[in-house]
One Martini backbone bead per residue (centre of mass of N, CA, C, O) as a GRO file, in nm:
protein
   92
    1ASN     BB    1   2.011  -0.038   0.622
    2HIS     BB    2   1.682   0.102   0.749
    3TYR     BB    3   1.760   0.022   1.063
    4ARG     BB    4   1.757  -0.042   1.361
    5ASN     BB    5   1.950  -0.152   1.644
    6GLY     BB    6   1.714  -0.453   1.607
    7PHE     BB    7   1.568  -0.393   1.370
    8LYS     BB    8   1.609  -0.597   1.134
    9TRP     BB    9   1.394  -0.806   1.115
   10TRP     BB   10   1.117  -0.602   1.005
   11ASP     BB   11   1.126  -0.748   0.710
   12LEU     BB   12   0.907  -0.975   0.864
   13ILE     BB   13   0.677  -0.831   0.946
   14PHE     BB   14   0.603  -0.728   0.656
   15ILE     BB   15   0.551  -0.981   0.478
   16LEU     BB   16   0.354  -1.102   0.762
   17LYS     BB   17   0.134  -0.948   0.629
   18SER     BB   18   0.172  -1.005   0.319
   19PHE     BB   19   0.089  -1.305   0.381
   20LEU     BB   20  -0.183  -1.213   0.544
   21PHE     BB   21  -0.316  -1.062   0.313
   22THR     BB   22  -0.332  -1.262   0.142
   23ILE     BB   23  -0.483  -1.545   0.259
   24LEU     BB   24  -0.746  -1.396   0.289
   25THR     BB   25  -0.819  -1.327   0.049
   26ILE     BB   26  -0.858  -1.677  -0.044
   27THR     BB   27  -0.995  -1.736   0.268
   28THR     BB   28  -1.247  -1.496   0.220
   29LEU     BB   29  -1.389  -1.472  -0.052
   30TYR     BB   30  -1.664  -1.564   0.097
   31SER     BB   31  -1.634  -1.269   0.333
   32PRO     BB   32  -1.624  -0.962   0.308
   33ASN     BB   33  -1.647  -0.848   0.595
   34PHE     BB   34  -1.421  -1.024   0.725
   35HIS     BB   35  -1.183  -0.945   0.579
   36LEU     BB   36  -1.190  -0.627   0.615
   37PHE     BB   37  -1.183  -0.667   0.940
   38SER     BB   38  -0.877  -0.774   0.908
   39MET     BB   39  -0.731  -0.577   0.745
   40ILE     BB   40  -0.759  -0.352   0.930
   41PHE     BB   41  -0.639  -0.516   1.221
   42ILE     BB   42  -0.397  -0.556   1.117
   43HIS     BB   43  -0.296  -0.242   1.020
   44VAL     BB   44  -0.302  -0.123   1.258
   45LEU     BB   45  -0.113  -0.313   1.437
   46TYR     BB   46   0.145  -0.229   1.235
   47SER     BB   47   0.147   0.076   1.288
   48TYR     BB   48   0.156   0.075   1.594
   49ILE     BB   49   0.420  -0.085   1.591
   50GLN     BB   50   0.549   0.158   1.401
   51TYR     BB   51   0.522   0.367   1.611
   52ILE     BB   52   0.649   0.237   1.859
   53PHE     BB   53   0.962   0.181   1.750
   54HIS     BB   54   1.080   0.291   1.559
   55PRO     BB   55   1.280   0.159   1.289
   56GLN     BB   56   1.414   0.402   1.157
   57LYS     BB   57   1.659   0.590   1.117
   58ASN     BB   58   1.495   0.736   0.878
   59ASN     BB   59   1.263   1.015   0.945
   60VAL     BB   60   1.154   0.993   0.676
   61LEU     BB   61   1.095   0.694   0.652
   62TYR     BB   62   0.891   0.701   0.871
   63LYS     BB   63   0.680   0.878   0.724
   64ILE     BB   64   0.660   0.733   0.448
   65GLU     BB   65   0.608   0.478   0.638
   66ASN     BB   66   0.304   0.634   0.751
   67SER     BB   67   0.151   0.721   0.565
   68PHE     BB   68   0.122   0.462   0.393
   69ASN     BB   69  -0.037   0.340   0.643
   70LEU     BB   70  -0.246   0.531   0.622
   71PHE     BB   71  -0.398   0.522   0.333
   72GLN     BB   72  -0.471   0.229   0.329
   73LEU     BB   73  -0.633   0.232   0.592
   74ILE     BB   74  -0.863   0.461   0.434
   75ASN     BB   75  -0.913   0.261   0.223
   76LEU     BB   76  -1.045   0.036   0.360
   77VAL     BB   77  -1.269   0.179   0.495
   78LEU     BB   78  -1.436   0.321   0.222
   79VAL     BB   79  -1.454   0.021   0.151
   80ASP     BB   80  -1.638  -0.108   0.375
   81SER     BB   81  -1.818   0.103   0.332
   82ASN     BB   82  -2.099   0.296   0.163
   83PHE     BB   83  -2.024   0.482  -0.022
   84PHE     BB   84  -1.995   0.380  -0.284
   85LYS     BB   85  -2.312   0.292  -0.250
   86LYS     BB   86  -2.403   0.615  -0.314
   87VAL     BB   87  -2.218   0.745  -0.529
   88LEU     BB   88  -2.211   0.482  -0.667
   89PRO     BB   89  -2.452   0.269  -0.764
   90GLU     BB   90  -2.388   0.176  -1.101
   91LEU     BB   91  -2.118   0.021  -0.999
   92ILE     BB   92  -2.209  -0.243  -0.787
   0.00000   0.00000   0.00000
């Protein structure tokens, strides 16, 4: 177990986040703006909760997971922006 005492259930939070991403992807297929907004909101909430509680025992694992969360969030925000439409309009 990589989590501190009292946080053995943290894997369930991660699974719930993944489950919500899957459900949102299926149910909001024809509403991309709502889909991306929801994904970003859930991801920010998860990252904030993880930052506040610091559930990992190992500080290196904590930093890696926070970095990965930040990377995913940056990707979601980039996808939601018009960045790709302006830079590579032929792909859109």
